[in-house]
mmCIF file of C-alpha atoms in Angstrom:
data_model
loop_
_atom_site.group_PDB
_atom_site.id
_atom_site.type_symbol
_atom_site.label_atom_id
_atom_site.label_comp_id
_atom_site.label_asym_id
_atom_site.label_seq_id
_atom_site.Cartn_x
_atom_site.Cartn_y
_atom_site.Cartn_z
ATOM 1 C CA MET A 28 9.478 -22.600 -7.181
ATOM 2 C CA GLY A 29 6.223 -23.490 -5.642
ATOM 3 C CA THR A 30 8.061 -24.140 -2.135
ATOM 4 C CA PHE A 31 9.732 -20.853 -2.493
ATOM 5 C CA LEU A 32 6.384 -18.702 -3.565
ATOM 6 C CA THR A 33 4.671 -20.346 -0.541
ATOM 7 C CA VAL A 34 7.355 -19.267 1.964
ATOM 8 C CA VAL A 35 7.052 -15.512 0.074
ATOM 9 C CA ARG A 36 3.229 -15.588 0.236
ATOM 10 C CA PHE A 37 3.233 -16.565 3.857
ATOM 11 C CA VAL A 38 5.541 -13.784 4.909
ATOM 12 C CA LEU A 39 3.601 -11.150 2.619
ATOM 13 C CA ASN A 40 0.591 -12.669 3.878
ATOM 14 C CA GLY A 41 1.448 -12.097 7.508
ATOM 15 C CA TYR A 42 2.999 -8.131 6.807
ATOM 16 C CA PHE A 43 -0.601 -7.190 4.799
ATOM 17 C CA LYS A 44 -2.344 -8.331 7.763
ATOM 18 C CA LEU A 45 0.049 -6.040 10.015
ATOM 19 C CA LEU A 46 -1.087 -3.289 7.411
ATOM 20 C CA LYS A 47 -4.517 -3.558 7.504
ATOM 21 C CA VAL A 48 -4.233 -3.405 11.525
ATOM 22 C CA VAL A 49 -1.711 -0.353 11.113
ATOM 23 C CA VAL A 50 -4.294 1.502 8.723
ATOM 24 C CA SER A 51 -7.408 0.584 10.980
ATOM 25 C CA VAL A 52 -4.875 2.100 14.084
ATOM 26 C CA LEU A 53 -4.633 5.314 12.205
ATOM 27 C CA MET A 54 -7.783 5.370 11.348
ATOM 28 C CA GLY A 55 -9.019 5.353 14.510
ATOM 29 C CA LEU A 56 -6.258 7.944 15.796
ATOM 30 C CA MET A 57 -7.368 10.531 13.130
ATOM 31 C CA ILE A 58 -10.608 10.503 14.507
ATOM 32 C CA VAL A 59 -9.379 12.121 18.008
ATOM 33 C CA PRO A 60 -7.978 15.762 16.503
ATOM 34 C CA VAL A 61 -10.640 16.076 14.005
ATOM 35 C CA THR A 62 -12.788 15.749 16.661
ATOM 36 C CA LEU A 63 -11.258 18.003 18.641
ATOM 37 C CA GLN A 64 -10.848 20.189 15.730
ATOM 38 C CA ILE A 65 -14.747 20.317 15.250
ATOM 39 C CA LEU A 66 -15.989 20.400 19.077
ATOM 40 C CA SER A 67 -12.901 23.061 19.115
ATOM 41 C CA ARG A 68 -14.533 25.362 16.143
ATOM 42 C CA TYR A 69 -18.397 25.062 16.862
ATOM 43 C CA THR A 70 -18.269 25.420 20.706
ATOM 44 C CA GLY A 71 -16.268 27.013 23.349
ATOM 45 C CA ILE A 72 -15.975 24.401 25.452
ATOM 46 C CA ILE A 73 -12.534 23.567 24.186
ATOM 47 C CA PRO A 74 -9.553 26.284 23.413
ATOM 48 C CA ARG A 75 -8.486 25.866 19.650
ATOM 49 C CA TYR A 76 -5.432 23.153 18.975
ATOM 50 C CA ILE A 77 -3.691 23.800 15.968
ATOM 51 C CA TRP A 78 -1.971 20.753 16.095
ATOM 52 C CA THR A 79 -4.820 18.871 15.343
ATOM 53 C CA GLU A 80 -4.827 19.897 11.918
ATOM 54 C CA GLU A 81 -1.149 18.748 11.305
ATOM 55 C CA ALA A 82 -1.530 15.566 13.095
ATOM 56 C CA ALA A 83 -4.810 14.483 11.193
ATOM 57 C CA ARG A 84 -2.880 15.777 7.833
ATOM 58 C CA PHE A 85 0.128 13.552 8.946
ATOM 59 C CA CYS A 86 -2.410 10.415 9.265
ATOM 60 C CA PHE A 87 -4.583 10.882 6.143
ATOM 61 C CA ILE A 88 -0.893 10.337 4.259
ATOM 62 C CA TRP A 89 0.192 7.209 6.122
ATOM 63 C CA ILE A 90 -3.600 5.898 5.405
ATOM 64 C CA ILE A 91 -3.469 6.827 1.915
ATOM 65 C CA LEU A 92 -0.279 5.326 1.097
ATOM 66 C CA LEU A 93 -0.911 2.125 3.486
ATOM 67 C CA GLY A 94 -4.338 1.475 1.952
ATOM 68 C CA ALA A 95 -2.540 1.725 -1.570
ATOM 69 C CA THR A 96 -0.299 -0.802 -0.802
ATOM 70 C CA ILE A 97 -3.158 -2.634 0.339
ATOM 71 C CA ALA A 98 -4.978 -2.350 -2.653
ATOM 72 C CA VAL A 99 -1.592 -3.268 -4.700
ATOM 73 C CA LYS A 100 -1.321 -6.931 -2.997
ATOM 74 C CA GLU A 101 -5.113 -7.382 -3.548
ATOM 75 C CA GLY A 102 -4.711 -6.428 -7.041
ATOM 76 C CA THR A 103 -7.114 -3.884 -7.256
ATOM 77 C CA HIS A 104 -4.796 -0.768 -7.682
ATOM 78 C CA PHE A 105 -3.896 0.806 -10.412
ATOM 79 C CA GLU A 106 -5.798 -1.617 -12.894
ATOM 80 C CA VAL A 107 -8.323 -1.130 -15.990
ATOM 81 C CA ASP A 108 -9.976 -3.782 -16.808
ATOM 82 C CA VAL A 109 -10.488 -2.589 -20.668
ATOM 83 C CA LEU A 110 -10.357 -6.325 -22.161
ATOM 84 C CA PRO A 111 -11.949 -9.558 -20.901
ATOM 85 C CA THR A 112 -10.660 -11.717 -18.502
ATOM 86 C CA PRO A 113 -9.395 -14.894 -20.625
ATOM 87 C CA GLU A 114 -10.516 -18.024 -19.815
ATOM 88 C CA ASP A 115 -6.625 -19.430 -20.413
ATOM 89 C CA PRO A 116 -4.683 -19.156 -17.039
ATOM 90 C CA LYS A 117 -1.292 -18.403 -18.910
ATOM 91 C CA LYS A 118 -3.154 -15.861 -20.803
ATOM 92 C CA VAL A 119 -4.119 -14.094 -17.761
ATOM 93 C CA ALA A 120 -0.516 -14.810 -16.152
ATOM 94 C CA ILE A 121 0.286 -12.794 -19.506
ATOM 95 C CA LEU A 122 -2.019 -10.204 -18.864
ATOM 96 C CA ARG A 123 -0.852 -10.008 -14.425
ATOM 97 C CA LEU A 124 3.007 -9.786 -16.094
ATOM 98 C CA VAL A 125 1.771 -6.625 -18.178
ATOM 99 C CA VAL A 126 0.286 -5.095 -15.495
ATOM 100 C CA CYS A 127 3.085 -5.598 -12.828
ATOM 101 C CA ALA A 128 5.676 -4.384 -15.375
ATOM 102 C CA PHE A 129 4.016 -0.956 -15.637
ATOM 103 C CA MET A 130 3.289 -0.489 -12.014
ATOM 104 C CA LEU A 131 7.082 -1.143 -11.531
ATOM 105 C CA LEU A 132 7.705 1.760 -13.413
ATOM 106 C CA PHE A 133 5.361 3.826 -10.906
ATOM 107 C CA THR A 134 6.291 1.897 -8.269
ATOM 108 C CA MET A 135 10.043 2.944 -9.139
ATOM 109 C CA VAL A 136 9.261 6.479 -9.372
ATOM 110 C CA PHE A 137 8.393 5.835 -5.742
ATOM 111 C CA VAL A 138 11.379 4.124 -4.393
ATOM 112 C CA LEU A 139 13.961 6.781 -5.388
ATOM 113 C CA ASN A 140 12.014 9.874 -5.509
ATOM 114 C CA GLY A 141 10.781 8.559 -1.639
ATOM 115 C CA TRP A 142 14.040 8.180 -0.163
ATOM 116 C CA ALA A 143 15.531 11.445 -1.715
ATOM 117 C CA TYR A 144 12.317 12.795 -0.103
ATOM 118 C CA ALA A 145 12.886 11.045 3.276
ATOM 119 C CA ILE A 146 16.687 12.272 3.047
ATOM 120 C CA PHE A 147 14.890 16.069 3.028
ATOM 121 C CA GLY A 148 12.448 15.221 5.714
ATOM 122 C CA TYR A 149 15.720 13.645 7.927
ATOM 123 C CA ASN A 150 16.725 17.473 9.522
ATOM 124 C CA GLN A 151 13.364 19.069 9.697
ATOM 125 C CA THR A 152 11.208 18.890 12.283
ATOM 126 C CA SER A 153 7.418 19.877 11.865
ATOM 127 C CA GLU A 154 6.777 23.209 13.537
ATOM 128 C CA LEU A 155 3.699 22.423 15.497
ATOM 129 C CA THR A 156 3.695 18.954 16.554
ATOM 130 C CA GLY A 157 7.815 18.502 17.248
ATOM 131 C CA ILE A 158 7.702 15.522 14.892
ATOM 132 C CA SER A 159 11.052 14.357 12.613
ATOM 133 C CA MET A 160 9.383 14.605 9.364
ATOM 134 C CA VAL A 161 11.334 11.884 7.970
ATOM 135 C CA PHE A 162 8.481 10.286 9.814
ATOM 136 C CA ILE A 163 5.856 11.479 7.413
ATOM 137 C CA HIS A 164 8.252 11.847 4.365
ATOM 138 C CA GLY A 165 8.977 8.187 4.713
ATOM 139 C CA ALA A 166 5.891 6.645 4.027
ATOM 140 C CA TYR A 167 6.299 7.369 0.416
ATOM 141 C CA LEU A 168 9.237 5.090 0.880
ATOM 142 C CA LEU A 169 7.890 2.425 2.628
ATOM 143 C CA ALA A 170 5.125 2.814 0.147
ATOM 144 C CA GLY A 171 7.166 1.953 -2.378
ATOM 145 C CA ILE A 172 9.221 -0.698 -1.064
ATOM 146 C CA SER A 173 6.023 -2.630 -0.073
ATOM 147 C CA TRP A 174 4.468 -2.281 -3.827
ATOM 148 C CA LEU A 175 7.891 -3.782 -5.001
ATOM 149 C CA LEU A 176 7.632 -6.708 -2.624
ATOM 150 C CA PHE A 177 3.897 -7.625 -2.989
ATOM 151 C CA LEU A 178 4.255 -6.815 -7.212
ATOM 152 C CA CYS A 179 7.475 -9.720 -7.012
ATOM 153 C CA GLU A 180 4.755 -12.074 -5.393
ATOM 154 C CA HIS A 181 2.743 -11.115 -8.581
ATOM 155 C CA THR A 182 5.124 -11.539 -10.670
ATOM 156 C CA LEU A 183 6.401 -15.117 -9.046
ATOM 157 C CA THR A 184 3.194 -16.060 -8.855
ATOM 158 C CA ALA A 185 2.744 -15.112 -12.927
ATOM 159 C CA VAL A 186 5.737 -16.780 -14.005
ATOM 160 C CA SER A 187 4.773 -19.830 -11.799
ATOM 161 C CA VAL A 188 1.478 -20.509 -13.578
ATOM 162 C CA LEU A 189 3.750 -19.532 -17.230
ATOM 163 C CA LEU A 190 6.045 -23.039 -16.392
ATOM 164 C CA GLY A 191 2.761 -25.113 -15.044
ATOM 165 C CA ASN A 192 2.104 -24.553 -11.737
ATOM 166 C CA THR A 193 -1.237 -25.638 -11.406
ATOM 167 C CA GLU A 194 -1.387 -24.967 -7.537
ATOM 168 C CA ALA A 195 -0.534 -20.786 -8.909
ATOM 169 C CA VAL A 196 -3.466 -20.512 -10.921
ATOM 170 C CA LYS A 197 -5.676 -20.171 -8.058
ATOM 171 C CA HIS A 198 -3.698 -17.162 -7.093
ATOM 172 C CA LEU A 199 -3.761 -15.017 -10.561
ATOM 173 C CA LYS A 200 -6.159 -11.799 -10.241
ATOM 174 C CA GLY A 201 -9.357 -12.380 -12.477
ATOM 175 C CA ASP A 202 -9.256 -16.402 -11.528
ATOM 176 C CA PRO A 203 -13.408 -16.581 -10.950
ATOM 177 C CA ASN A 204 -12.628 -19.553 -8.376
ATOM 178 C CA VAL A 205 -10.824 -17.579 -6.051
ATOM 179 C CA ALA A 206 -12.571 -16.090 -3.244
ATOM 180 C CA ARG A 207 -11.856 -12.199 -3.055
#
């Protein structure tokens, strides 16, 4: 399982880096319509643009969902530390599997409903920007699928630790030897 897990981790780390770049670009792009909104509202220099509000809202939706995806990969989303982190790596792995199981329930809601939502938006277009709404509604489906991929990585890592792979221990969340 070690080699397979290494390949999975390599591919998902590349995807993770791509997501961080996309979120950064979207943050930069969102500055443009928001700045235009502010300038048009408080100065007479430029006319009021209606499309800017919609463009900012669409960027914001993608930023939120991709940001949540990044947090799932980092193991910092949808988790609350109620109990102290166990010292034994196998207990940490069991705790990680429990967290992944609960997160999987929410992930499946996003995947199944995201699919229906994307189909719903397929034949619709935005009135102001003319963008097909599938590009907006599809963000929920993409987030759900991405969460599923990252949860599979976390699950494989935890199972690998339970099977005695000492190399996988450093990838468990909560291990004090892992640099975050």
